[in-house]
Amino acid sequence: MKLSTEQFKHDFEERLTSKFAIELAKAGAQEKYGALSSVVKNYYSSIWAADNHYKDESNKKQAYYFSIEFLPGKMLKSNLLNLGILDTVREGLSDLGIDLDEIALEEPDMAIGNGGLGRLASCFMDSAASTGLPLNGNGIRYRYGLFKQKIVDGFQVELPDSWLDNGNPWEVRRYDKAVEVCFGGEVWLEDDGEGHFIPHYQNQERVLAVPYDTPMVGFENTTVNNMCLWRSEVPKDLDLRFQNLEYMNQTAMLSSELYPNDSDYNGQLLRLKQEYFFVSAGLQRILHHYKATKQAPITHISDFISVHINDTHPALCVAEFMRLLIDEYRITWERAWNITVKVMSYTNHTILSEALEKWPEEMVKSLLPRLYQIIIEIDRRRTAELLPKVGAKLVHSTRIVKDGQIHMAHLAIIGSHSTNGVAKLHSDLLKDVELHDFYLIYPERFNNKTNGIADRRWSQIANEPLSKVLDETIGKKWRSDLKELKLLESYKEDDATLQRLQEAKYEDKVKLAKLIEERNGIVVNPTALFDVQVKRLHAYKRQLLNVFHIMKLYFEIKENPTADRTARVHIFGAKAAPGYHYAKAIIKCINEIARLINNDPDIGDQLKVVFLENYNVSLAEVIIPAANVGEQISLASKEASGTSNMKFMLNGALTIGTLDGANIEIFEAAGYENGFVFGLTKDEVYDYYKNSNYNSRDIYEQNPLVHRILDAFVDGTIPNISAEGQQIFDSLTTYNDEYFVLRDFNDYVRAQEALEKCYQDQKAWTQAALMNIANAGHFSSDRTIREYADDIWHIKAKK
Ligand code: DL6
């Protein structure tokens, strides 16, 4: 949009007065943020309205991304950037004596997601709007987002994330679009005399679902998509006799809290209720909108909409869509099923068995009696149809209902026309191993969509120094087409460019060093090698490998404090699920090791360890640009894709990593010589599983370094970790080291040594960094979302 600095200043000051009855000189940061966000909302509102109108009139197909989590982070700068007014607004505010970056701090991170899956959903929202694709989000407006992490005496403590306390300036409450979602009670079918069985219900619990729409503003275009988040409320016509305390509490709870676990599913009734709540509300709204805006009969709906099931949490979409088509729109079972399979598609985000949802039949039956009938019928019909074609063994292994449980991934695969993994390796594992029986039955449904990142956030917003160097070196086209970064390759031998890349990195590191000092009171040297591991804390991600290597360095420095070595800063950021005691024990150990090392005068500047609390999107925006090294060290086969690996690459960090998830594609794109690969391959891991011949105790007994490091966890070398250290020690020696940390340790050390050697040659290092940046284009989520649009949803971009 076009906006002059003068116009902006006028709008801003006017809004400050009209909204807060205050003049600029007296306004606080909160008021300035309130006025600014309100002005920005005003700028995009007419574009939003026009785009909604265009979508309704153009009759084009739209897709809906159903996700129980979104993790957008802050929206202010991203909205400004996408509207094309970031510089104007920065300048206008500066004229008024205001620093945009300071005001931006007032915005709470919108953290209604745990990690990778939710962040990916938000990258897709940004990229779809930016590529002109009609993709809308559908989720839950949690009152409390992911907990705020505080580190107290080295331990993780969880505090509520009350992110809505000052309201949310971006959203629009649309009470007129509220729908009802019902739970429990009894259901029976009655023949209407015309061959249709009509369900009758009694004693159901009614909940009102109220949508809040948040615009997803496209980058310098006219597309504004919608992310619809549902809030649970009490229906206004509910008889007061039913409005007892328990009911009121339960209703409020539905959209109150995000489950803070990203890799373990713990079959609780409230979670199942949440899943049905946003699925039913979202599908009802889609159908109402279809009826209101389309001339075509409902049986043509698959020409106009696609519904995407993001992981298994919205898998009830399959059964609920069937219910709506059959019960509300009186479509026959066969037709409804054909439509449903055409409309639905599904992404799998993990092969960890503990994350694959299964619900007890009894729970589904009592909470969702009509859906239960439908699921049983889907399963019965499919079994009857497939038995003669594929035989009992395959039918049984792929059944939706078995052993008293409803298998949500099975429901999602069977009820949709596409199942994809999120990186090549992961998709292959799904086809060849984890979902192999499904692949045998439905080979045409399986495909890969390697993840991507919203690159504008991770470069243009997060890393201005680097963006400037890129502009001046290869021009500005990379800002709208990340593939243009490839042009940078021809500057690999250009000393001036390498020098400027180094200077940009240094600037980012100074910024992070300042933050570390402010938050942790630790002074770090920006010339040291910044080695970063930021992600959820999980045993499979193997933060422990990193920690063990740090202990090795510590021992070496203690033994020879004056030796010449590369100074290092190891930076961690990680939240552990509140009930995941092992992960919390690792956090405690990292903090105690940090305390030990950072306060040891023998160690000095040679090694520092920093755990930054409350890792979230905005913190990532400061940490990742400053990294020299990104740690992607999960056990091969366990990380479906990873996306922080792509952010590091884009910001010129070199990856030390296993051949896991999207690391492989990153190494292939940047060149293996521009990263540091180590560790077991997925085939080697599977061989161990097959032969059951891993014995971690042997490594502990036979490798003196491993022995010494592990002992340090239990012999008092690392103070204050008696219980936590013992837990880690036992898991790796007595309980056979589930994620092969000890097995991969030596090779990890080798890769770390190679990395350190390379860092000593700053030219070679910067050339490798340049090659990473130049080849990051493939990992833009613009590319990923276009692939979904073309191959799965068949939706077209606005011209
Ligand atoms: O696909 C997004 C993201 C992947 O990059 C991660 O590798 C994967 O772990 C994550 N999965 C989840 C859900 N469950 N688990 N674990 O967040 O998805």
Short mmCIF file of N, CA, C and O and ligand atoms in Angstrom, two decimals, residues 69 114-121 261-264 310-311 313 347-352 355 422 426 451 538 540-541 638-646 661, ligand 1:
data_model
loop_
_atom_site.label_atom_id
_atom_site.label_comp_id
_atom_site.label_asym_id
_atom_site.label_seq_id
_atom_site.Cartn_x
_atom_site.Cartn_y
_atom_site.Cartn_z
N GLU A 69 -3.09 -26.29 16.76
CA GLU A 69 -2.09 -25.33 17.22
C GLU A 69 -1.69 -24.38 16.09
O GLU A 69 -1.56 -24.80 14.94
N ASN A 114 2.77 -25.48 20.47
CA ASN A 114 3.90 -25.99 21.24
C ASN A 114 5.24 -25.82 20.58
O ASN A 114 6.23 -25.51 21.22
N GLY A 115 5.28 -26.10 19.27
CA GLY A 115 6.58 -26.12 18.61
C GLY A 115 6.42 -26.27 17.12
O GLY A 115 5.63 -25.55 16.49
N GLY A 116 7.13 -27.27 16.56
CA GLY A 116 7.24 -27.43 15.11
C GLY A 116 5.92 -27.42 14.36
O GLY A 116 5.76 -26.69 13.37
N LEU A 117 4.98 -28.19 14.86
CA LEU A 117 3.73 -28.34 14.12
C LEU A 117 2.92 -27.03 14.06
O LEU A 117 2.42 -26.63 13.00
N GLY A 118 2.87 -26.34 15.19
CA GLY A 118 2.13 -25.08 15.23
C GLY A 118 2.85 -23.98 14.46
O GLY A 118 2.23 -23.16 13.78
N ARG A 119 4.17 -23.98 14.58
CA ARG A 119 4.93 -22.95 13.86
C ARG A 119 4.80 -23.17 12.35
O ARG A 119 4.64 -22.22 11.59
N LEU A 120 4.82 -24.42 11.93
CA LEU A 120 4.66 -24.70 10.51
C LEU A 120 3.30 -24.18 10.02
O LEU A 120 3.19 -23.58 8.95
N ALA A 121 2.28 -24.42 10.84
CA ALA A 121 0.93 -23.96 10.46
C ALA A 121 0.95 -22.45 10.23
O ALA A 121 0.34 -21.94 9.28
N ASN A 261 2.12 -30.32 25.39
CA ASN A 261 2.96 -31.46 25.03
C ASN A 261 2.97 -31.61 23.52
O ASN A 261 1.91 -31.64 22.91
N ASP A 262 4.15 -31.69 22.94
CA ASP A 262 4.16 -31.77 21.48
C ASP A 262 4.48 -33.16 20.97
O ASP A 262 4.45 -33.39 19.77
N SER A 263 4.81 -34.09 21.85
CA SER A 263 5.24 -35.36 21.32
C SER A 263 4.67 -36.55 22.07
O SER A 263 5.05 -37.68 21.82
N ASP A 264 3.79 -36.29 23.01
CA ASP A 264 3.20 -37.39 23.73
C ASP A 264 1.72 -37.10 23.84
O ASP A 264 1.33 -35.99 24.18
N ASN A 310 -4.27 -31.36 9.94
CA ASN A 310 -2.87 -31.18 10.32
C ASN A 310 -2.55 -32.05 11.52
O ASN A 310 -2.90 -31.73 12.66
N ASP A 311 -1.87 -33.16 11.27
CA ASP A 311 -1.65 -34.20 12.27
C ASP A 311 -3.00 -34.82 12.66
O ASP A 311 -4.03 -34.43 12.14
N HIS A 313 -4.86 -34.62 15.28
CA HIS A 313 -5.80 -33.96 16.20
C HIS A 313 -7.14 -33.56 15.55
O HIS A 313 -8.17 -33.64 16.20
N THR A 347 -1.71 -34.61 6.92
CA THR A 347 -0.25 -34.60 7.08
C THR A 347 0.14 -35.31 8.37
O THR A 347 -0.43 -35.03 9.43
N ASN A 348 1.11 -36.20 8.24
CA ASN A 348 1.68 -36.83 9.43
C ASN A 348 2.95 -36.06 9.81
O ASN A 348 3.77 -35.76 8.96
N HIS A 349 3.11 -35.77 11.12
CA HIS A 349 4.27 -34.98 11.56
C HIS A 349 5.22 -35.74 12.46
O HIS A 349 6.16 -35.14 13.00
N THR A 350 4.96 -37.00 12.70
CA THR A 350 5.87 -37.72 13.59
C THR A 350 5.69 -39.23 13.46
O THR A 350 4.59 -39.69 13.15
N ILE A 351 6.77 -39.95 13.69
CA ILE A 351 6.61 -41.40 13.75
C ILE A 351 6.72 -41.90 15.20
O ILE A 351 6.65 -43.09 15.45
N LEU A 352 6.89 -40.97 16.14
CA LEU A 352 6.98 -41.41 17.54
C LEU A 352 5.65 -42.04 17.93
O LEU A 352 4.61 -41.39 17.85
N ALA A 355 3.09 -40.40 20.16
CA ALA A 355 2.38 -39.20 19.71
C ALA A 355 1.21 -39.55 18.78
O ALA A 355 0.46 -38.68 18.36
N VAL A 422 6.70 -34.90 5.95
CA VAL A 422 7.15 -33.52 5.91
C VAL A 422 8.62 -33.33 5.52
O VAL A 422 9.16 -32.23 5.58
N HIS A 426 11.35 -38.78 5.96
CA HIS A 426 10.16 -39.07 6.76
C HIS A 426 9.06 -39.69 5.90
O HIS A 426 8.45 -40.69 6.28
N ASN A 451 8.91 -29.58 4.46
CA ASN A 451 8.53 -28.34 5.13
C ASN A 451 9.30 -27.13 4.61
O ASN A 451 10.31 -27.26 3.91
N HIS A 538 13.53 -32.74 24.20
CA HIS A 538 13.05 -34.11 24.11
C HIS A 538 14.24 -35.04 23.99
O HIS A 538 15.24 -34.69 23.35
N TYR A 540 14.74 -37.55 22.20
CA TYR A 540 15.15 -37.92 20.84
C TYR A 540 15.93 -36.80 20.14
O TYR A 540 16.68 -37.04 19.20
N LYS A 541 15.75 -35.57 20.60
CA LYS A 541 16.48 -34.44 19.99
C LYS A 541 17.91 -34.38 20.51
O LYS A 541 18.74 -33.63 20.01
N LYS A 638 14.13 -40.00 13.72
CA LYS A 638 13.17 -39.55 14.73
C LYS A 638 12.62 -38.14 14.48
O LYS A 638 11.49 -37.86 14.86
N GLU A 639 13.40 -37.26 13.88
CA GLU A 639 12.90 -35.90 13.64
C GLU A 639 12.25 -35.90 12.27
O GLU A 639 12.94 -36.05 11.25
N ALA A 640 10.94 -35.71 12.24
CA ALA A 640 10.25 -35.84 10.96
C ALA A 640 10.87 -34.90 9.91
O ALA A 640 11.17 -35.31 8.79
N SER A 641 11.05 -33.66 10.28
CA SER A 641 11.68 -32.72 9.35
C SER A 641 12.62 -31.78 10.10
O SER A 641 13.81 -31.71 9.85
N GLY A 642 12.02 -31.07 11.07
CA GLY A 642 12.73 -29.95 11.68
C GLY A 642 12.50 -28.74 10.78
O GLY A 642 12.36 -28.87 9.55
N THR A 643 12.40 -27.58 11.39
CA THR A 643 12.32 -26.36 10.58
C THR A 643 13.32 -25.32 11.09
O THR A 643 13.72 -24.43 10.33
N SER A 644 13.77 -25.47 12.34
CA SER A 644 14.78 -24.50 12.80
C SER A 644 16.05 -24.71 11.97
O SER A 644 16.78 -23.76 11.70
N ASN A 645 16.30 -25.96 11.52
CA ASN A 645 17.47 -26.20 10.67
C ASN A 645 17.46 -25.28 9.44
O ASN A 645 18.49 -24.78 9.00
N MET A 646 16.26 -25.02 8.90
CA MET A 646 16.15 -24.16 7.72
C MET A 646 16.40 -22.69 8.08
O MET A 646 16.99 -21.93 7.30
N GLY A 661 15.53 -36.23 9.05
CA GLY A 661 14.56 -35.22 8.63
C GLY A 661 15.04 -34.41 7.44
O GLY A 661 15.65 -34.93 6.50
O1 DL6 B 1 6.24 -30.68 10.51
C1 DL6 B 1 6.52 -29.75 11.47
C2 DL6 B 1 7.26 -30.36 12.61
C3 DL6 B 1 8.51 -31.10 12.18
O2 DL6 B 1 9.40 -30.21 11.60
C4 DL6 B 1 9.16 -31.78 13.38
O3 DL6 B 1 10.22 -32.57 12.96
C5 DL6 B 1 8.14 -32.63 14.11
O4 DL6 B 1 8.68 -33.16 15.30
C6 DL6 B 1 6.92 -31.78 14.44
N1 DL6 B 1 5.92 -32.61 15.05
C7 DL6 B 1 5.17 -32.17 16.03
C8 DL6 B 1 4.12 -33.10 16.52
N2 DL6 B 1 4.53 -34.16 17.23
N3 DL6 B 1 5.60 -34.54 17.63
N4 DL6 B 1 6.58 -34.84 17.96
O5 DL6 B 1 5.30 -31.05 16.48
O6 DL6 B 1 6.36 -31.24 13.26
#
